[in-house]
């Protein structure tokens, strides 16, 4: 038999298809790999370890686990891949993987992934040196050319090396040596690139262009080339397959991620800034509790096919046949159907589908959680590119259950060099990172995504099993230090280190073990000047209240790409950070004591992202950014403060052609005219969320036609999704505010534009969902101009405000009338207005008399709030109220309004559906509540005349929550017998009712809170 060529067969006897160990006499099924696992003492996979094996045999078996049982012929050369051969040995992918999977999850041998590193080095060689017209020191240029050739030769075989390193100890050791050399190369090239950037900054001040000298770098390059030559010679005897690996997956860049997600579990609420999207189905939830429940074969296939054929992809008959065979193998691990379905979507080659179907991992699955790891490894091995694998493995650095912000993760990847820009695909690093993030989410390596109000995914998490798996494949490079546990630090050189917040400040990090560290994430540990020891850092995150300062020595971290400071007590960033010329990202989050940033921030000419979130001293920083025009790489800038002086004018934004995302522009009163406003070139920048703010002190009772001209010149990009205008002093808004060009506009906020006399025309915007108008004191009437520009212009549509969901009219003290769109239609013409309106809030409009018919007839309204509108004559007409869905809420605050009798319609028309009701300020309609038998939540507030709650309360059989607030004369509740009839009642909150006996004990749900109660259903 061929299999008996493996020497380890001599240690077993064959017994009717099973095998008995000659040392311990245990018998088991399987082949050579299982025999070696048994002898090596590796637990798991239903194999008992041998306790009597000689030590020498055990060691040999350990070293040979996973090695191929026979030599295979070298792979054929493909003209597509431009393959070539070097050496004499080859192994198949399946054999390599079968060797790996003989280990349990805690015993996985982490892979050393070098393809993406070497690819980045080659790109850096070309861009930082060759493409720069720089005079090079003698010997340096020749050394760089030799280095380029050597790296290119080695890169050709790296893909095969990475596949085989798991089963070949020599290749694994070789890979570790190459990794060390590769990072040395990166540091040398990075230092040279730093000097180039430094020269650019200095020349802008000195008005001269001196030559950058590589100093003693030629000798360093010579030493590195010698090391590479040795490594190249070391693998000359191996039959390694050479191939070019494309760093960009061959998929549609417009992949619709929602096709992979379960829309039924997405809680979309446009009124909130963030909505939770629980992207998991009932099958993936079984990962929480193993073993799984039974599903039919059809169920498995449906789950698999839904994801494998997402975005309208058609599976060929061959692929469907293979897919069904794969699904059959998923019975022992049900969630695998969903997971592998996502993986297969990105695979178009029939051969790769077959390799997954026939993979030996299926034979190794068992009933414990180890099966999860085998399936994850199977999917991981079929991720499209080495850089994508690298990005996933890096995520092991984040804690379990960490809410991974999308932009943060991408910026970390970019800082580590995993996202080299692609000239072929014309994609920026951030775009590649966004694609990788979406792929990992589509394949379920990431899950539990959250979306913002615009439908964009902004964060996700990793399942605990997936996180464990990420650690297992990256543990040769990643170290998590828990408490004071720093054992064996001197024996390893981790690249990525996270301290969990319990490590003491006395722990020493000065040894060789940390000198090559590239990522450091530390909680509550103030390193002081010790930071300068970590000279190779690319990523530095410091968070926790024990961090009170950054040392000036941070300037020595010349390789640093990302500085992340979060939840600290730092009051000021040192000026020396402006010498970190390689810095790409500056993230500052929740640092309440930080009042300012260094003045020369514009020296960081490589900066791409400034993320500043929730700073108490933010108001003092508006004028901080001087000479921002120099940051031509900048994409993210949360705010910009216009100033009077040169270097602070709004024209500083003009050259920032890559600016995108969101920005707030403050102090617009300093902009002189429309031409200066246009110099910001907002129309050319893909900003989707724009805030335009004038100064508050200038906004009160001061009309200024200059503001109208300035706002006209600030017309944004057509992709705008959210617009906020505050303290504007013009009498009208410019024509572009409601322009049909803005097809994607979702939210508009007009705040304290106190001189405005009319609202803008917005009815034809197809995507507008939220409109909030606050403090437009001089608007007297909302007429037909609100809906359309002129008569007949609406006739290209059947609805006005077609997607409108939330409308808020707040503190419009002069508003007297709100007309409908009737005058825009001719006889017999039907025009829908607000067909999707769900929430209407009107507050502080104390002159408003009527609301339009379009509100009265709105069939989608779910929440209605009216406060401080004493002259409002009608709220909702009685005939139409029967069509309202459950959830209408009525707020009233004046006796005059309640006396009109129109707040609560007749009981026969509303009681079947109303589930939530807040009665405020008058007892006149209290008795009508008894007919609202569907009520689930009832809030009664400031009913000063109410002495006792009526006995009919017991008729509200659906009532679950009851709130009684500030009823000063309330003496008693209904009888105990009445309260017991409320069988669904779970919560009773009583607050501010001093005459009520707080010793009431006949209902265990009654509570007397010390503070004002809150009910999310009545919050807006």
PDB file of N, CA and C in Angstrom, residues 411-412 415 520 531 537-543 547 549-551 554-555 557 559-566 570 573-574 576-578 580 582-589 597-598 601 604 607 609-612:
ATOM      1  N   UNK A 411      -8.018  52.472   9.330  1.00  0.00           N
ATOM      2  CA  UNK A 411      -6.852  53.326   9.583  1.00  0.00           C
ATOM      3  C   UNK A 411      -5.717  52.542  10.236  1.00  0.00           C
ATOM      4  N   UNK A 412      -6.046  51.583  11.102  1.00  0.00           N
ATOM      5  CA  UNK A 412      -5.018  50.722  11.697  1.00  0.00           C
ATOM      6  C   UNK A 412      -4.365  49.866  10.617  1.00  0.00           C
ATOM      7  N   UNK A 415      -2.083  51.986   8.547  1.00  0.00           N
ATOM      8  CA  UNK A 415      -0.862  52.363   9.256  1.00  0.00           C
ATOM      9  C   UNK A 415       0.162  51.236   9.249  1.00  0.00           C
ATOM     10  N   UNK A 520       1.250  49.221  19.449  1.00  0.00           N
ATOM     11  CA  UNK A 520       1.138  49.185  20.905  1.00  0.00           C
ATOM     12  C   UNK A 520      -0.194  49.802  21.300  1.00  0.00           C
ATOM     13  N   UNK A 531       8.445  55.611  25.944  1.00  0.00           N
ATOM     14  CA  UNK A 531       7.903  55.475  24.589  1.00  0.00           C
ATOM     15  C   UNK A 531       9.003  55.527  23.539  1.00  0.00           C
ATOM     16  N   UNK A 537       7.494  51.724  16.087  1.00  0.00           N
ATOM     17  CA  UNK A 537       6.028  51.776  16.156  1.00  0.00           C
ATOM     18  C   UNK A 537       5.414  52.439  14.932  1.00  0.00           C
ATOM     19  N   UNK A 538       4.356  51.788  14.429  1.00  0.00           N
ATOM     20  CA  UNK A 538       3.508  52.382  13.389  1.00  0.00           C
ATOM     21  C   UNK A 538       2.172  52.819  13.974  1.00  0.00           C
ATOM     22  N   UNK A 539       1.709  52.101  14.995  1.00  0.00           N
ATOM     23  CA  UNK A 539       0.416  52.393  15.617  1.00  0.00           C
ATOM     24  C   UNK A 539       0.619  52.530  17.116  1.00  0.00           C
ATOM     25  N   UNK A 540       0.126  53.625  17.684  1.00  0.00           N
ATOM     26  CA  UNK A 540       0.183  53.831  19.131  1.00  0.00           C
ATOM     27  C   UNK A 540      -1.180  54.299  19.612  1.00  0.00           C
ATOM     28  N   UNK A 541      -1.781  53.487  20.496  1.00  0.00           N
ATOM     29  CA  UNK A 541      -3.042  53.878  21.128  1.00  0.00           C
ATOM     30  C   UNK A 541      -2.840  53.877  22.633  1.00  0.00           C
ATOM     31  N   UNK A 542      -3.130  55.012  23.253  1.00  0.00           N
ATOM     32  CA  UNK A 542      -3.075  55.163  24.699  1.00  0.00           C
ATOM     33  C   UNK A 542      -4.455  55.573  25.179  1.00  0.00           C
ATOM     34  N   UNK A 543      -5.019  54.806  26.113  1.00  0.00           N
ATOM     35  CA  UNK A 543      -6.328  55.187  26.618  1.00  0.00           C
ATOM     36  C   UNK A 543      -6.439  54.863  28.100  1.00  0.00           C
ATOM     37  N   UNK A 547      -3.586  57.992  31.996  1.00  0.00           N
ATOM     38  CA  UNK A 547      -2.699  58.643  31.025  1.00  0.00           C
ATOM     39  C   UNK A 547      -2.925  60.148  31.125  1.00  0.00           C
ATOM     40  N   UNK A 549      -0.281  62.576  30.159  1.00  0.00           N
ATOM     41  CA  UNK A 549       0.519  63.384  29.246  1.00  0.00           C
ATOM     42  C   UNK A 549       1.203  62.511  28.211  1.00  0.00           C
ATOM     43  N   UNK A 550       1.587  63.157  27.122  1.00  0.00           N
ATOM     44  CA  UNK A 550       2.451  62.535  26.123  1.00  0.00           C
ATOM     45  C   UNK A 550       3.810  63.213  26.229  1.00  0.00           C
ATOM     46  N   UNK A 551       4.901  62.440  26.282  1.00  0.00           N
ATOM     47  CA  UNK A 551       6.217  63.052  26.437  1.00  0.00           C
ATOM     48  C   UNK A 551       6.695  63.708  25.141  1.00  0.00           C
ATOM     49  N   UNK A 554       8.179  61.735  22.071  1.00  0.00           N
ATOM     50  CA  UNK A 554       7.382  61.044  21.057  1.00  0.00           C
ATOM     51  C   UNK A 554       7.869  61.385  19.652  1.00  0.00           C
ATOM     52  N   UNK A 555       8.578  62.490  19.503  1.00  0.00           N
ATOM     53  CA  UNK A 555       9.086  62.876  18.189  1.00  0.00           C
ATOM     54  C   UNK A 555      10.073  61.863  17.635  1.00  0.00           C
ATOM     55  N   UNK A 557       9.583  58.736  17.429  1.00  0.00           N
ATOM     56  CA  UNK A 557       8.840  57.662  16.762  1.00  0.00           C
ATOM     57  C   UNK A 557       8.583  58.056  15.312  1.00  0.00           C
ATOM     58  N   UNK A 559       8.531  56.538  12.590  1.00  0.00           N
ATOM     59  CA  UNK A 559       7.783  55.641  11.710  1.00  0.00           C
ATOM     60  C   UNK A 559       6.276  55.682  11.988  1.00  0.00           C
ATOM     61  N   UNK A 560       5.867  56.397  13.025  1.00  0.00           N
ATOM     62  CA  UNK A 560       4.485  56.362  13.486  1.00  0.00           C
ATOM     63  C   UNK A 560       3.523  56.861  12.401  1.00  0.00           C
ATOM     64  N   UNK A 561       2.511  56.039  12.124  1.00  0.00           N
ATOM     65  CA  UNK A 561       1.471  56.381  11.145  1.00  0.00           C
ATOM     66  C   UNK A 561       0.157  56.775  11.819  1.00  0.00           C
ATOM     67  N   UNK A 562      -0.076  56.227  12.998  1.00  0.00           N
ATOM     68  CA  UNK A 562      -1.362  56.462  13.661  1.00  0.00           C
ATOM     69  C   UNK A 562      -1.147  56.709  15.144  1.00  0.00           C
ATOM     70  N   UNK A 563      -1.670  57.827  15.626  1.00  0.00           N
ATOM     71  CA  UNK A 563      -1.655  58.162  17.044  1.00  0.00           C
ATOM     72  C   UNK A 563      -3.097  58.261  17.507  1.00  0.00           C
ATOM     73  N   UNK A 564      -3.461  57.415  18.457  1.00  0.00           N
ATOM     74  CA  UNK A 564      -4.837  57.315  18.930  1.00  0.00           C
ATOM     75  C   UNK A 564      -4.833  57.555  20.445  1.00  0.00           C
ATOM     76  N   UNK A 565      -5.469  58.624  20.871  1.00  0.00           N
ATOM     77  CA  UNK A 565      -5.546  58.983  22.290  1.00  0.00           C
ATOM     78  C   UNK A 565      -7.020  59.003  22.678  1.00  0.00           C
ATOM     79  N   UNK A 566      -7.384  58.209  23.697  1.00  0.00           N
ATOM     80  CA  UNK A 566      -8.802  58.040  24.002  1.00  0.00           C
ATOM     81  C   UNK A 566      -9.039  57.989  25.510  1.00  0.00           C
ATOM     82  N   UNK A 570      -5.180  63.875  29.396  1.00  0.00           N
ATOM     83  CA  UNK A 570      -4.185  64.732  28.747  1.00  0.00           C
ATOM     84  C   UNK A 570      -4.781  66.120  28.517  1.00  0.00           C
ATOM     85  N   UNK A 573      -1.348  68.305  23.820  1.00  0.00           N
ATOM     86  CA  UNK A 573      -0.439  67.454  23.064  1.00  0.00           C
ATOM     87  C   UNK A 573       0.871  68.201  22.853  1.00  0.00           C
ATOM     88  N   UNK A 574       1.993  67.511  22.981  1.00  0.00           N
ATOM     89  CA  UNK A 574       3.281  68.210  22.843  1.00  0.00           C
ATOM     90  C   UNK A 574       3.499  68.704  21.418  1.00  0.00           C
ATOM     91  N   UNK A 576       6.050  68.546  19.833  1.00  0.00           N
ATOM     92  CA  UNK A 576       6.947  67.634  19.111  1.00  0.00           C
ATOM     93  C   UNK A 576       6.204  66.675  18.195  1.00  0.00           C
ATOM     94  N   UNK A 577       4.889  66.486  18.383  1.00  0.00           N
ATOM     95  CA  UNK A 577       4.184  65.570  17.472  1.00  0.00           C
ATOM     96  C   UNK A 577       4.135  66.142  16.062  1.00  0.00           C
ATOM     97  N   UNK A 578       4.368  67.440  15.915  1.00  0.00           N
ATOM     98  CA  UNK A 578       4.367  68.035  14.580  1.00  0.00           C
ATOM     99  C   UNK A 578       5.615  67.652  13.782  1.00  0.00           C
ATOM    100  N   UNK A 580       6.271  64.348  13.495  1.00  0.00           N
ATOM    101  CA  UNK A 580       5.959  62.982  13.070  1.00  0.00           C
ATOM    102  C   UNK A 580       5.454  63.034  11.633  1.00  0.00           C
ATOM    103  N   UNK A 582       5.512  61.159   9.111  1.00  0.00           N
ATOM    104  CA  UNK A 582       4.872  60.003   8.499  1.00  0.00           C
ATOM    105  C   UNK A 582       3.436  59.805   8.976  1.00  0.00           C
ATOM    106  N   UNK A 583       3.008  60.584   9.953  1.00  0.00           N
ATOM    107  CA  UNK A 583       1.690  60.372  10.567  1.00  0.00           C
ATOM    108  C   UNK A 583       0.575  60.511   9.526  1.00  0.00           C
ATOM    109  N   UNK A 584      -0.269  59.479   9.472  1.00  0.00           N
ATOM    110  CA  UNK A 584      -1.408  59.479   8.554  1.00  0.00           C
ATOM    111  C   UNK A 584      -2.710  59.810   9.270  1.00  0.00           C
ATOM    112  N   UNK A 585      -2.819  59.352  10.536  1.00  0.00           N
ATOM    113  CA  UNK A 585      -4.082  59.472  11.261  1.00  0.00           C
ATOM    114  C   UNK A 585      -3.842  59.986  12.675  1.00  0.00           C
ATOM    115  N   UNK A 586      -4.624  60.974  13.062  1.00  0.00           N
ATOM    116  CA  UNK A 586      -4.632  61.474  14.434  1.00  0.00           C
ATOM    117  C   UNK A 586      -6.059  61.323  14.966  1.00  0.00           C
ATOM    118  N   UNK A 587      -6.226  60.425  15.935  1.00  0.00           N
ATOM    119  CA  UNK A 587      -7.544  60.168  16.531  1.00  0.00           C
ATOM    120  C   UNK A 587      -7.533  60.624  17.993  1.00  0.00           C
ATOM    121  N   UNK A 588      -8.444  61.499  18.332  1.00  0.00           N
ATOM    122  CA  UNK A 588      -8.584  61.979  19.706  1.00  0.00           C
ATOM    123  C   UNK A 588     -10.048  61.819  20.101  1.00  0.00           C
ATOM    124  N   UNK A 589     -10.290  61.002  21.129  1.00  0.00           N
ATOM    125  CA  UNK A 589     -11.660  60.690  21.515  1.00  0.00           C
ATOM    126  C   UNK A 589     -11.843  60.853  23.023  1.00  0.00           C
ATOM    127  N   UNK A 597      -4.669  71.789  20.263  1.00  0.00           N
ATOM    128  CA  UNK A 597      -3.696  70.979  19.544  1.00  0.00           C
ATOM    129  C   UNK A 597      -2.497  71.871  19.192  1.00  0.00           C
ATOM    130  N   UNK A 598      -1.378  71.260  18.843  1.00  0.00           N
ATOM    131  CA  UNK A 598      -0.201  72.069  18.475  1.00  0.00           C
ATOM    132  C   UNK A 598      -0.498  72.989  17.295  1.00  0.00           C
ATOM    133  N   UNK A 601       0.287  72.061  13.270  1.00  0.00           N
ATOM    134  CA  UNK A 601      -0.254  70.788  12.808  1.00  0.00           C
ATOM    135  C   UNK A 601      -0.117  70.634  11.297  1.00  0.00           C
ATOM    136  N   UNK A 604       2.366  68.286   9.352  1.00  0.00           N
ATOM    137  CA  UNK A 604       2.138  66.854   9.133  1.00  0.00           C
ATOM    138  C   UNK A 604       1.540  66.649   7.747  1.00  0.00           C
ATOM    139  N   UNK A 607      -0.636  63.683   6.618  1.00  0.00           N
ATOM    140  CA  UNK A 607      -1.848  63.417   7.384  1.00  0.00           C
ATOM    141  C   UNK A 607      -3.051  63.237   6.449  1.00  0.00           C
ATOM    142  N   UNK A 609      -6.170  61.738   7.997  1.00  0.00           N
ATOM    143  CA  UNK A 609      -7.391  61.728   8.811  1.00  0.00           C
ATOM    144  C   UNK A 609      -7.159  62.412  10.150  1.00  0.00           C
ATOM    145  N   UNK A 610      -7.992  63.393  10.454  1.00  0.00           N
ATOM    146  CA  UNK A 610      -8.049  63.989  11.781  1.00  0.00           C
ATOM    147  C   UNK A 610      -9.419  63.646  12.347  1.00  0.00           C
ATOM    148  N   UNK A 611      -9.446  62.720  13.293  1.00  0.00           N
ATOM    149  CA  UNK A 611     -10.697  62.304  13.919  1.00  0.00           C
ATOM    150  C   UNK A 611     -10.724  62.855  15.343  1.00  0.00           C
ATOM    151  N   UNK A 612     -11.570  63.814  15.588  1.00  0.00           N
ATOM    152  CA  UNK A 612     -11.693  64.413  16.914  1.00  0.00           C
ATOM    153  C   UNK A 612     -13.143  64.284  17.354  1.00  0.00           C
TER     154      UNK A 612
END
